[in-house]
């Protein structure tokens, strides 16, 4: 039995939600897209076995959930540099990197549909994605489907091949784990506060002019900067000053393009000068967390491939 146009349309309608589900499960937009593509292939290959004993949506999410669970059995938990080690003890130019599969990465918008955009967009924040990675994969799936997508326990049970009682038990354990982690960490306990436009503008101006004094003045006393795939991260104004001074040669002449990430959170795409390419080329996506109206944490996700995912150009003229 072949998949027809109406079924393809049904899958396309589910695709934004599936992608956001897989991203929350896997912590990587590349892995999420791969999972959704694999889901489509399995739907196409298995269409003749769909008996309509459950809804089409439940059946598709069952396939996607199994793909995500299989992927998570084969990989280590994704983290952020601040979860990997303490801050740098000596400020040197970062050299060591870890594979992209080690890190949580930001994601662009999944859909222009208001319904998709407003499905618990706070649960797309990087801190929440990080918290989710602490959960065993099946508990993670239960919590996303219940607390984010607000599915009934019966539908979750059908999707994950569990009893309703097992779903409720897994959900309670997941909630208990996240509550403990939020109480343990000041950063996780407070929601990610987005920078206002004035602070963003001042950050862009100071960075593009590479006025180190003005840049460091924007940071909280406990301010930090992390730069996956480098595990090294920097904390405190003195070390931030040293770090920016050390990397001036690399960052001077940068330009920023505003974007949004992870549920509409304001972000900045940094382009840096490249003599080899005679222009400005992608470098990193900056997400700024705020505390007491100061920059608390700049997460600079250094990954050129992300720029295409965010619909950004591969080059800017100087």
PDB file of C-alpha atoms in Angstrom, residues 202 211-220 237 294-295:
ATOM      1  CA  UNK A 202      25.108  47.940  24.032  1.00  0.00           C
ATOM      2  CA  UNK A 211      35.862  48.116  23.442  1.00  0.00           C
ATOM      3  CA  UNK A 212      36.891  45.631  26.126  1.00  0.00           C
ATOM      4  CA  UNK A 213      36.230  47.944  29.068  1.00  0.00           C
ATOM      5  CA  UNK A 214      32.711  48.709  27.832  1.00  0.00           C
ATOM      6  CA  UNK A 215      32.092  45.029  27.072  1.00  0.00           C
ATOM      7  CA  UNK A 216      33.189  43.746  30.473  1.00  0.00           C
ATOM      8  CA  UNK A 217      31.181  46.488  32.219  1.00  0.00           C
ATOM      9  CA  UNK A 218      28.001  44.890  30.839  1.00  0.00           C
ATOM     10  CA  UNK A 219      28.659  41.646  32.716  1.00  0.00           C
ATOM     11  CA  UNK A 220      27.422  40.660  36.157  1.00  0.00           C
ATOM     12  CA  UNK A 237      35.077  40.236  35.201  1.00  0.00           C
ATOM     13  CA  UNK A 294      23.540  42.519  33.656  1.00  0.00           C
ATOM     14  CA  UNK A 295      24.886  39.857  31.308  1.00  0.00           C
TER      15      UNK A 295
END
